[in-house]
Each structure stands twice: as C-alpha cells, then as structure tokens.
C-alpha cells in the first residue's frame, strides 16, 4: 500500500513499511525512510507505482483550470477536495486524479482557502477579483523592472526615471520598482548608483550633483523665500543722523555689508573710531514670519560662485550699508588717545550714510605693507586707514597676539565666472584683514561685556584647552585673548549675531529683552545654530574641494608641488587641497615634494597623487 501525504506544505508519496495507527513508517521512491503522522495522509493507493503516481498527478494538475474549478464551487461553504474531484471528472476520481485536484487547489491560494486536511473554501468573488488584479499588477511590474534593468545595463536612462532622479540619487524609496531595478543593474555592473546614473547621462553637471545633495537634505522646500511680505519694513523714527563719514571694507562679492568704520579727529591728537553695524533686527520682530525663516536657516551658506542668504534680498537691501544711502546702524564709538589706547566707549542707535564701499581687490593696491612702511597710504581714506592700522596693532598687542601664527596662514579666494574658476591665494593677516578683524574682535568682546554686566542674556563663544564652546554664559576666549566674546557684528549673515543684536538693541532702548538666559527658544537656537554652522562649513569646504579639482582639470595640471603635513598627507601648492600620497617616502613635515596628479573624479571628489621627487629649497 502506498500513501499520498502532505509534509510542511509539500505533497509526497511513499510506500507503507509499518502502520502504527497514529503514525506510519514510509519509504520514498528514492529509498529514504521517514516517520509521518497518520493525519498527514491524504489518500492511499496501490496503483500506479510510486514513480508514476506523482508524474501523472502533476501532469493532470497542470491541465486543470483553477478558474473553472472555482466556478464549480457554487456554495460558499467548505468542501472536500475528493468531492470536487468527483464532480469535475464526472466519476469517482482515481487516486492520481484526486491527487491532481489537491495539487491544483493547493497551488491556487487566491482561488481557494485551505481550511483543513483536504478541505477548502472558494474565495469570495470580490476577494478573488482583487487578488487577480494584484497578481496582474505584480506581473506588469516585474516586466517593467526587467525592462528598466535591461536599459540601465545598456547605460540608457528609462524615461520614467527622469522625474525621480533627485530621490533616486539622494533619498531613494527602496521599495520602488525604479530603485530595485537600479540596484539590480548596479550589482551587475559593479557600479554605484550615482556612477551608473552618470553613465546613463542622468548627471549632466557634477557641480549640481553635489549642490542638490545639500539642498535636498537641508533645503527640501527650495531656497526661495516664497511669499514673505517684506513691504512693511520700518525703522524707528527717532534715530538721529550721525555726523561721521563712514566707509566699509569688503570682498567684491559681498552684498550683505553689515559693518562700516569712521575716524573723527578730537583734541590734542586723540580721535574717535566709529564701528557701525547694520541693524536688521529693527524691522524683523521676534516670532514674525521673517524671523521664523531666519531662525530656520540660521546662517548664510557660502560656496564658490554663489550663496544662500539667511535673509530675503529685500531685507538685505533695506539694511545693507551701501554707499550714499541713509541706513540705521548700531554704532560703538571708541575715544582713542594719541598712543592708541581707548579711554572711553559709547554705543547708540542712529542713522549713517556710508561714503564709500571699499573693496579688497582695489583697496589692497594702496593699503598694504609697503605703503604702511612708507607711512603714507595714498587713498581718499588714507589717513583714516592709517589710524585704524595703528589702532589695530595696539589692540593686537593688548590681546597678547603680536606674534600670532595665524597671520602667516594663507586664505584662498574663489571666483567663478561662466564656469571658469580662478583661485587666488591671499595671506591672512594683511593690513586689510588685521584692521577689520581687530575692530570686530573689540566690539564683539565689548558688547558681550555690556550684555553680561547688564544681566541681559546673550550667546557667547569661549575657548579653553583648545576647544571652542558656545553657551549663554560669558567665559574667556583664550584663542583671541579676551575675557568674553559674543558674535554681534554680522546680524545679516548669522542668526546668533541677530539674537545678540536684538538683545543689545533692547538694552540700549531701555526695553525688555526678548530672551532670558532660561528661555527655551534661546537654548534651542543656540544648539541649532551650532549644528547648522558645522554642516554649512562642511558643505563649503566640500564645494571648495570640487572647484580645486575643476581647476586642476581646467589648467591641465598633471604635476604640482606640495608640502608634507605629516606622514603621507600633503597640501598642494597654491590650492586649499590636501591629499594622501601612499607612495610618499618617510620624510619630515614641511618637506617640499613634487607629485603627479591623475584620475580626477568630480563625482566622488577624489584623485590619485603619486610621489615623484623631493624638491630642494
């Protein structure tokens, strides 16, 4: 006697070796013996043979139409498979016919629900219709996915991928057909998703690839300000007009001009230095829509050739200290003796009319080390610049930073015009840099002290043990050599400065400051700013690296000088670009070497550097 039984969802046959009522010892056609439960047996038969039985049953099952079988089940009640087999074949079903019906019922779960051993129930019409529709959908999707993979393997971008490119590149839905097809094609080609899409022509601009990644994550709603109302910006009517002649000093690309300077002679060789800061906080009320967008952005984002401003252009134009325009300003006046020591300070809100917006590229021709050595700055503001220079030297000495090593560091200016990059080195600590930085350090430290002394909350930057911290408590900044330091001088570019200026303006006007030290919003802004500022800085450095690589390609540079930083890390000459050189021999730091540049990859922002030789200096 043979049995047809079910084991773990699979139909099997075997010859009975021993029948123990509740269990059977059976032998499979290939000779393997097994113990099965009697309850697993679906039918018993003597013929045909074991080897023929399954073949006949499978072949018969393939000829059975599940849809027709389903139509044969008129009742919504459960039914036995052998009863359906008898109705279908029109006679008492043979063992192989009964097995065929069981196999077919079991293989069509959309049509028949299993209810027990050999018992089933026909699916309701609506449920079957939905299941069949789902099956058809999956079939079409499988065909679609196969077509996608085939096109991608041929480095052809499917038309359906075009509106989904940003998501596929930066934020893929890993359950989507498109991503599954892309993943399959990547595995076959051994390429990353971005590299494969690039080969398909989906990344026409490597610059935009990196920019869009940043925007997708940090500006998902775009960089436009939308329908913000900036038409009602208004400033206090009681602001006096200052009797000074201020001028600003900025890079040629700067539009957010938030500081200017003036020098007014006093008696007996003394003079008054004015540091004038733009005051956008006068027109942007706390918790207003304009304030909300500034608090969301937290800082202007800079990258070579472009920027994403913290404030809308209309607000910037209303408050930027452009020449020949009357603008509100938060001014600090320093009364300076003839030995350049400060003997009095005062702060006030007023209006100023900037006489000139001086730019680095043209000012540096007149205001430089050579002119200062000669004691004559040939410029319309030459006397003022010379006075500011001597004051800056005095303040630098007071801070104990006369031999500041930062003055020997090199900064780089990036200028992108019509996709052409120019990178110019510029030594940090030039007369222009020193004048501006010393005046900013002075007012940020002094205004921070005024906030602290008045018990008004502010956000401070401190440094100790080599670590920079940001907090609401004033503390020494060892790197700058000041007792406290609060960013206040760039309110159009940094939200921390904006908050501190708002507090200081309230103090000067005798109003209640918007924030206390315990304000949850102040703590939240501080934490968010620190995080955003780090992210924006990383992005700026990433884009500067991109343009450095573009410059190497543009100038067709294959070999260049470099200086060893440590171990196999070098910095390229004339570029803010560092690289690992695996072939670099063991040489001391600051050794000058020549390296070979190859395999520049603008997508991955990588290149290969090979050691050529040491350069004698």
XYZ file of C-alpha atoms in Angstrom:
617
model
C 0.000 0.000 0.000
C 1.163 3.499 -0.860
C 0.213 6.878 0.568
C -0.070 10.402 -0.795
C 0.613 12.820 2.072
C 1.434 16.439 2.890
C 4.556 17.432 4.794
C 5.492 21.081 5.505
C 3.318 22.324 2.640
C 4.729 19.830 0.119
C 2.954 16.782 -1.346
C 4.872 13.488 -1.235
C 4.332 9.799 -1.834
C 5.740 6.770 -0.065
C 5.301 3.025 0.393
C 3.996 1.947 3.791
C 6.512 -0.157 5.706
C 4.686 -0.115 9.034
C 1.275 1.191 10.087
C 1.127 2.126 13.750
C -2.351 3.667 13.631
C -1.312 7.213 14.587
C 1.900 7.123 12.604
C 3.347 5.402 9.592
C 6.814 4.296 8.578
C 7.152 5.013 4.843
C 9.800 4.711 2.184
C 10.139 7.355 -0.525
C 10.683 6.423 -4.222
C 14.385 7.215 -3.854
C 14.704 4.919 -0.826
C 14.718 7.375 2.048
C 12.654 6.251 5.031
C 10.624 8.574 7.236
C 8.097 8.521 10.027
C 4.936 10.507 9.298
C 1.718 11.214 11.149
C -1.332 9.347 10.009
C -3.198 12.667 9.990
C -0.883 13.846 7.185
C -2.101 11.149 4.796
C -4.484 12.460 2.159
C -5.180 9.217 0.296
C -3.962 5.627 -0.042
C -3.455 3.725 -3.289
C -1.992 0.547 -4.715
C -1.567 1.654 -8.292
C 0.016 3.208 -10.203
C 3.542 2.807 -8.882
C 5.162 5.460 -6.721
C 7.412 6.686 -9.527
C 4.476 7.050 -11.937
C 1.954 8.446 -9.484
C 3.454 11.895 -8.946
C 4.195 12.349 -12.643
C 0.623 11.526 -13.577
C -0.820 13.683 -10.793
C 1.358 16.685 -11.692
C 0.556 16.382 -15.391
C -3.170 16.139 -14.712
C -2.993 19.099 -12.297
C -1.380 21.268 -14.980
C -4.401 20.685 -17.196
C -6.850 21.821 -14.548
C -8.065 25.413 -14.901
C -8.299 26.959 -11.420
C -10.851 29.476 -12.622
C -13.118 26.674 -13.885
C -12.635 24.752 -10.634
C -13.584 27.883 -8.728
C -16.756 28.238 -10.827
C -17.628 24.650 -9.992
C -17.769 25.608 -6.301
C -21.200 27.232 -6.250
C -21.536 27.082 -2.479
C -19.745 29.404 -0.102
C -19.317 26.513 2.306
C -16.225 24.418 2.817
C -15.844 21.399 0.568
C -13.738 18.276 0.439
C -11.251 18.014 -2.395
C -12.354 14.480 -3.302
C -15.962 15.712 -3.682
C -14.796 18.419 -6.095
C -12.688 15.838 -7.966
C -15.724 13.571 -8.387
C -17.852 16.484 -9.636
C -15.146 17.670 -12.022
C -14.312 14.288 -13.583
C -17.905 13.006 -13.527
C -16.967 9.763 -11.764
C -15.261 8.532 -8.652
C -11.828 10.010 -9.062
C -8.830 7.756 -9.388
C -6.063 8.293 -6.829
C -3.950 10.256 -9.306
C -6.985 12.389 -10.313
C -7.836 13.103 -6.660
C -4.192 13.989 -6.028
C -4.190 16.276 -9.087
C -7.168 18.231 -7.753
C -5.463 18.549 -4.370
C -2.268 19.790 -6.012
C -4.192 22.325 -8.069
C -6.242 23.605 -5.141
C -3.089 23.930 -3.072
C -1.279 25.860 -5.823
C -4.095 28.410 -6.247
C -4.435 30.131 -2.857
C -6.082 33.169 -4.475
C -8.956 30.946 -5.626
C -9.175 28.527 -2.696
C -8.589 28.986 1.021
C -7.281 25.937 2.827
C -9.460 25.023 5.803
C -8.070 21.681 6.894
C -6.689 18.398 5.606
C -8.160 18.046 2.131
C -10.735 20.744 2.802
C -11.001 24.129 1.073
C -13.297 27.084 0.612
C -13.719 29.078 -2.595
C -12.582 32.700 -2.347
C -15.403 35.272 -2.434
C -15.768 36.903 -5.887
C -14.591 40.355 -4.776
C -11.606 38.938 -2.929
C -10.656 36.868 -5.957
C -11.042 39.850 -8.244
C -8.742 41.922 -6.022
C -6.191 39.109 -5.761
C -6.129 38.575 -9.510
C -5.752 42.317 -10.079
C -2.838 42.336 -7.667
C -1.263 39.390 -9.422
C -1.605 41.121 -12.771
C -0.105 44.279 -11.316
C 2.863 42.344 -9.989
C 3.324 40.696 -13.358
C 3.358 44.031 -15.134
C 5.744 45.431 -12.533
C 8.090 42.504 -12.996
C 8.074 43.094 -16.745
C 8.646 46.803 -16.174
C 11.513 46.134 -13.800
C 13.100 43.746 -16.283
C 12.854 46.430 -18.963
C 14.405 49.014 -16.642
C 17.311 46.707 -15.830
C 17.916 45.969 -19.490
C 18.026 49.685 -20.360
C 20.283 50.501 -17.412
C 22.651 47.703 -18.356
C 22.896 49.396 -21.749
C 23.568 52.744 -19.968
C 20.273 54.173 -21.192
C 18.120 56.089 -18.738
C 14.483 54.904 -18.694
C 12.123 57.783 -19.372
C 10.243 57.024 -16.153
C 13.401 57.692 -14.115
C 13.693 61.358 -15.105
C 11.166 62.872 -12.662
C 12.540 60.645 -9.887
C 16.248 61.374 -10.286
C 16.698 63.503 -7.158
C 15.070 60.865 -4.990
C 16.994 58.032 -6.640
C 20.278 59.861 -6.083
C 19.768 61.186 -2.569
C 16.656 59.765 -0.904
C 15.616 56.533 -2.642
C 12.430 54.649 -1.877
C 13.963 51.197 -1.645
C 10.582 49.560 -2.220
C 10.070 51.271 -5.568
C 10.439 49.451 -8.888
C 12.921 52.036 -10.079
C 15.250 51.588 -7.121
C 15.053 47.783 -7.268
C 15.912 47.900 -10.978
C 18.761 50.335 -10.322
C 20.066 48.160 -7.500
C 19.992 45.085 -9.749
C 21.802 46.919 -12.550
C 24.401 48.259 -10.090
C 25.107 44.749 -8.842
C 25.550 43.522 -12.413
C 27.798 46.404 -13.479
C 29.620 46.684 -10.123
C 28.980 50.455 -10.155
C 27.482 52.710 -7.509
C 24.031 54.148 -8.150
C 25.418 57.635 -8.814
C 28.123 56.305 -11.140
C 25.667 54.196 -13.120
C 23.213 57.088 -13.451
C 26.064 59.321 -14.566
C 26.917 56.807 -17.313
C 23.258 56.962 -18.318
C 23.530 60.728 -18.764
C 21.415 61.492 -15.681
C 24.058 63.730 -14.061
C 24.938 66.372 -16.663
C 26.543 68.616 -14.015
C 28.742 67.209 -11.264
C 28.534 70.612 -9.570
C 24.752 70.414 -9.395
C 25.016 66.814 -8.192
C 26.849 67.947 -5.050
C 24.764 71.109 -4.633
C 21.463 69.247 -4.980
C 22.512 66.678 -2.387
C 22.954 69.508 0.129
C 19.729 71.261 -0.893
C 17.734 68.033 -0.769
C 18.775 67.447 2.825
C 18.830 70.969 4.254
C 16.537 72.987 1.957
C 13.938 70.391 0.868
C 11.396 73.131 0.109
C 13.857 75.113 -2.002
C 15.991 78.184 -1.352
C 13.400 80.774 -2.358
C 11.673 82.699 0.408
C 8.221 82.284 -1.075
C 5.552 84.878 -0.449
C 7.110 86.532 2.605
C 5.866 90.104 2.993
C 8.834 92.479 3.193
C 6.967 95.609 2.109
C 6.330 96.900 5.615
C 9.909 97.028 6.891
C 10.019 100.124 9.051
C 12.641 101.611 11.347
C 12.171 103.820 14.434
C 11.552 107.442 13.502
C 13.626 108.765 16.395
C 17.045 107.669 15.110
C 19.452 110.637 14.844
C 21.752 111.045 11.842
C 25.407 110.629 12.785
C 27.831 113.392 11.820
C 30.537 110.990 10.615
C 31.906 109.798 7.265
C 31.866 106.003 7.377
C 33.312 103.599 4.821
C 33.049 99.807 4.555
C 35.706 97.246 3.602
C 34.529 94.030 1.975
C 35.257 91.491 -0.694
C 33.968 92.449 -4.125
C 31.260 89.738 -3.980
C 29.806 90.895 -0.655
C 26.233 92.181 -0.788
C 25.397 91.797 2.920
C 27.510 94.763 4.036
C 26.971 94.749 7.762
C 29.902 96.791 9.072
C 31.491 100.162 8.364
C 34.066 102.385 10.077
C 34.648 106.050 10.670
C 37.506 108.097 12.144
C 36.831 111.568 13.564
C 39.639 113.806 14.922
C 39.285 115.037 18.508
C 41.536 117.392 20.503
C 45.223 117.009 21.329
C 45.872 114.239 18.823
C 43.087 111.969 20.034
C 40.384 110.688 17.728
C 37.111 108.797 17.759
C 36.731 105.492 15.933
C 33.211 104.536 14.961
C 32.278 100.904 14.269
C 28.868 100.845 12.613
C 26.831 97.617 12.292
C 23.693 97.133 10.189
C 20.525 96.646 12.263
C 18.081 94.262 10.555
C 16.601 93.439 13.970
C 14.801 96.809 13.903
C 12.480 95.614 11.142
C 12.219 91.903 11.955
C 10.084 91.307 15.019
C 10.566 88.187 17.184
C 8.429 85.244 16.026
C 7.378 87.065 12.859
C 7.400 85.161 9.518
C 10.682 86.878 8.595
C 12.183 85.923 11.935
C 10.983 82.341 11.510
C 12.746 81.904 8.177
C 15.967 83.414 9.544
C 15.736 81.113 12.572
C 15.235 78.163 10.244
C 18.219 78.971 8.026
C 20.416 80.205 10.908
C 23.217 81.417 8.636
C 24.057 82.422 5.109
C 25.506 79.448 3.239
C 28.590 80.190 1.167
C 30.021 78.257 -1.741
C 32.323 79.365 -4.571
C 30.366 81.426 -7.073
C 27.143 81.508 -5.072
C 25.483 81.778 -1.666
C 22.173 81.084 0.029
C 21.300 84.074 2.174
C 19.788 83.882 5.633
C 17.514 86.860 4.962
C 15.447 87.717 1.873
C 17.035 90.071 -0.650
C 14.529 92.828 0.156
C 15.581 92.797 3.826
C 19.253 92.784 2.872
C 18.818 95.727 0.523
C 16.900 97.650 3.184
C 19.660 97.264 5.790
C 22.931 96.680 3.920
C 25.321 99.591 4.425
C 25.628 100.535 0.763
C 27.216 103.851 -0.113
C 25.290 107.113 -0.371
C 22.236 105.633 1.359
C 20.919 106.538 4.791
C 20.790 103.352 6.847
C 20.093 102.545 10.510
C 23.165 101.391 12.399
C 24.192 100.132 15.793
C 27.346 102.118 16.456
C 30.122 101.833 19.003
C 32.389 104.847 19.363
C 35.880 104.448 20.791
C 37.649 107.536 22.056
C 41.314 106.826 21.395
C 44.326 108.720 22.786
C 47.366 109.604 20.719
C 49.065 106.416 21.953
C 46.101 104.461 20.559
C 44.691 103.386 23.907
C 40.922 103.553 24.404
C 39.836 105.919 27.183
C 36.052 105.905 26.592
C 33.400 103.956 24.707
C 29.745 104.551 23.955
C 27.065 102.733 21.966
C 23.997 104.115 20.266
C 21.370 103.515 17.608
C 21.479 106.052 14.804
C 21.442 106.545 11.063
C 24.585 106.726 8.965
C 25.339 107.490 5.339
C 28.269 105.383 4.146
C 30.544 107.441 1.936
C 32.177 104.512 0.107
C 32.068 100.747 -0.118
C 35.762 99.883 -0.416
C 36.612 96.520 -1.969
C 39.614 94.341 -1.196
C 40.835 93.979 -4.782
C 41.198 97.732 -5.354
C 41.981 98.835 -1.799
C 44.902 96.435 -1.434
C 46.766 98.285 -4.183
C 47.015 101.294 -1.835
C 46.661 99.837 1.643
C 49.428 97.280 2.030
C 52.672 96.588 3.899
C 54.741 98.734 1.538
C 52.515 101.785 1.929
C 52.480 101.361 5.695
C 56.251 101.034 5.837
C 56.483 104.358 3.984
C 53.966 105.863 6.413
C 51.726 107.083 3.596
C 48.538 105.451 2.321
C 47.697 107.110 -0.986
C 43.936 106.794 -0.842
C 40.974 109.131 -0.222
C 40.614 107.414 3.179
C 44.364 107.086 3.663
C 44.562 108.988 6.964
C 41.650 107.037 8.414
C 43.118 103.710 7.298
C 46.496 104.570 8.763
C 44.882 105.475 12.096
C 42.895 102.244 12.101
C 46.042 100.274 11.289
C 47.951 101.717 14.241
C 44.951 101.122 16.493
C 44.735 97.521 15.276
C 48.410 96.969 16.116
C 47.797 98.332 19.610
C 44.741 96.122 20.165
C 46.589 93.074 18.875
C 49.367 93.755 21.391
C 46.844 94.277 24.210
C 45.384 90.847 23.418
C 48.879 89.351 23.543
C 48.707 88.215 19.912
C 51.534 90.211 18.346
C 53.218 87.068 17.020
C 50.012 85.335 16.069
C 50.929 82.393 13.816
C 47.553 82.719 12.094
C 48.916 85.816 10.386
C 51.140 83.573 8.278
C 48.326 81.326 7.082
C 47.068 81.517 3.539
C 43.425 82.060 2.642
C 42.085 81.491 -0.857
C 39.587 83.497 -2.866
C 37.401 81.552 -5.297
C 35.898 83.369 -8.253
C 33.624 81.519 -10.665
C 32.713 83.276 -13.897
C 30.875 81.416 -16.668
C 32.023 78.083 -15.221
C 35.650 79.254 -15.205
C 37.325 79.085 -11.800
C 40.026 81.419 -10.538
C 41.665 80.605 -7.200
C 43.884 83.296 -5.724
C 45.968 82.827 -2.560
C 45.759 85.623 -0.031
C 47.893 85.770 3.088
C 45.893 86.046 6.255
C 46.914 88.994 8.404
C 47.211 91.524 5.588
C 46.630 95.118 6.711
C 43.022 94.964 5.498
C 42.365 91.724 7.367
C 44.045 92.960 10.534
C 42.120 96.230 10.671
C 38.738 94.600 10.122
C 39.346 91.625 12.427
C 40.738 93.713 15.321
C 37.806 96.124 15.211
C 35.321 93.237 15.088
C 37.057 91.461 17.967
C 36.953 94.661 20.007
C 33.239 95.406 19.534
C 32.157 91.759 19.918
C 34.095 91.497 23.181
C 32.936 94.903 24.450
C 29.260 94.434 23.537
C 29.401 90.958 25.057
C 30.681 92.563 28.266
C 27.868 95.106 28.213
C 25.273 92.347 27.939
C 26.883 90.380 30.764
C 27.317 93.410 33.041
C 23.668 94.394 32.496
C 22.362 90.903 33.218
C 20.966 90.590 29.688
C 21.133 87.107 28.152
C 23.428 86.561 25.200
C 25.147 83.780 23.313
C 28.905 83.634 23.818
C 31.805 81.818 22.234
C 34.624 80.741 24.513
C 37.804 78.766 24.062
C 39.840 76.836 26.587
C 42.098 73.838 26.267
C 41.922 74.109 22.507
C 38.132 73.593 22.429
C 35.652 76.226 21.256
C 32.316 76.247 23.055
C 29.081 78.163 22.636
C 26.923 78.956 25.661
C 24.800 81.590 27.358
C 27.484 82.201 29.974
C 30.391 84.567 29.264
C 33.812 82.937 29.552
C 37.340 83.724 28.329
C 38.267 83.084 24.722
C 41.919 82.112 25.048
C 42.493 81.983 21.317
C 41.504 85.626 20.950
C 42.861 86.767 24.314
C 39.621 88.368 25.522
C 37.572 87.882 28.685
C 34.342 87.230 26.788
C 33.285 87.161 23.159
C 29.810 87.377 21.644
C 29.135 87.332 17.917
C 27.178 90.542 17.218
C 28.855 92.098 14.182
C 27.250 90.005 11.378
C 23.485 90.096 12.018
C 22.561 89.698 8.339
C 24.640 86.548 7.975
C 24.423 84.670 11.290
C 21.378 84.167 13.464
C 23.431 84.131 16.683
C 24.582 87.679 15.849
C 20.954 88.522 15.055
C 19.819 87.306 18.501
C 22.629 89.083 20.338
C 21.951 92.302 18.431
C 18.256 92.053 19.296
C 19.196 91.787 22.980
C 21.648 94.695 22.747
C 19.181 96.948 20.918
C 16.594 96.301 23.633
C 19.191 97.191 26.272
C 20.129 100.454 24.533
C 16.481 101.439 24.026
C 15.527 100.623 27.622
C 13.155 97.854 26.546
C 12.679 94.359 27.915
C 14.985 91.975 26.006
C 13.112 89.228 24.104
C 15.106 86.397 25.694
C 16.195 85.429 29.177
C 19.010 83.024 29.890
C 16.415 80.372 30.737
C 14.406 80.863 27.535
C 13.917 77.511 25.837
C 13.897 79.242 22.456
C 17.322 80.787 23.174
C 18.757 77.388 24.107
C 17.183 75.804 21.019
C 18.518 78.496 18.694
C 21.990 78.107 20.166
C 22.045 74.327 19.683
C 20.530 74.512 16.207
C 22.946 77.207 15.088
C 25.987 75.238 16.216
C 24.808 72.186 14.290
C 23.835 74.136 11.161
C 27.036 76.177 11.161
C 29.094 72.999 11.186
C 27.045 71.466 8.366
C 27.278 74.632 6.256
C 31.024 74.816 6.845
C 31.496 71.209 5.750
C 29.451 71.897 2.632
C 31.519 74.983 1.794
C 34.751 73.009 2.184
C 33.317 70.216 0.060
C 32.443 72.629 -2.753
C 35.836 74.302 -2.492
C 37.399 70.867 -2.940
C 35.199 70.369 -6.006
C 36.387 73.626 -7.557
C 40.010 72.830 -6.735
C 39.659 69.623 -8.748
C 37.923 71.558 -11.504
C 40.855 73.997 -11.524
C 43.343 71.134 -11.909
C 41.394 69.882 -14.926
C 40.878 73.377 -16.311
C 44.592 74.186 -16.101
C 45.578 70.695 -17.286
C 47.780 70.190 -14.233
C 49.466 66.772 -14.212
C 52.323 67.550 -11.793
C 52.497 70.061 -8.979
C 54.434 70.970 -5.890
C 53.175 70.109 -2.442
C 54.284 70.294 1.161
C 54.190 67.367 3.573
C 51.849 67.938 6.502
C 52.519 64.645 8.289
C 53.158 61.047 7.308
C 51.755 60.651 3.764
C 49.421 63.673 3.904
C 50.401 66.661 1.744
C 48.959 70.053 0.844
C 49.137 71.124 -2.782
C 50.849 74.398 -3.623
C 48.542 77.331 -4.466
C 45.383 75.373 -3.596
C 43.495 74.624 -0.358
C 43.648 70.932 -1.251
C 45.156 68.043 0.717
C 45.795 64.515 -0.449
C 47.106 61.159 0.712
C 50.177 60.050 -1.214
C 50.674 56.328 -0.496
C 53.989 56.278 -2.387
C 55.456 59.121 -0.331
C 58.706 58.030 1.388
C 59.265 58.811 5.038
C 60.214 62.487 5.112
C 59.921 65.219 7.761
C 56.887 67.527 7.906
C 57.136 70.692 5.774
C 59.292 68.876 3.217
C 58.577 70.170 -0.293
C 57.851 67.481 -2.850
C 56.604 67.136 -6.409
C 53.631 64.864 -7.047
C 51.789 63.542 -10.073
C 48.028 64.150 -10.331
C 45.756 61.679 -12.132
C 42.322 60.030 -12.071
C 40.422 63.152 -11.014
C 36.854 62.145 -10.194
C 34.439 65.069 -9.847
C 31.633 62.790 -8.726
C 33.467 61.173 -5.832
C 35.745 64.226 -5.314
C 38.840 62.060 -5.370
C 42.101 61.936 -7.286
C 45.299 59.926 -7.298
C 48.533 61.525 -6.101
C 51.879 59.855 -6.792
C 55.217 60.915 -5.335
C 57.782 61.974 -7.942
C 60.673 63.586 -6.060
C 61.741 65.828 -3.213
C 62.232 69.472 -4.071
C 65.231 71.256 -2.655
C 64.571 74.765 -1.313
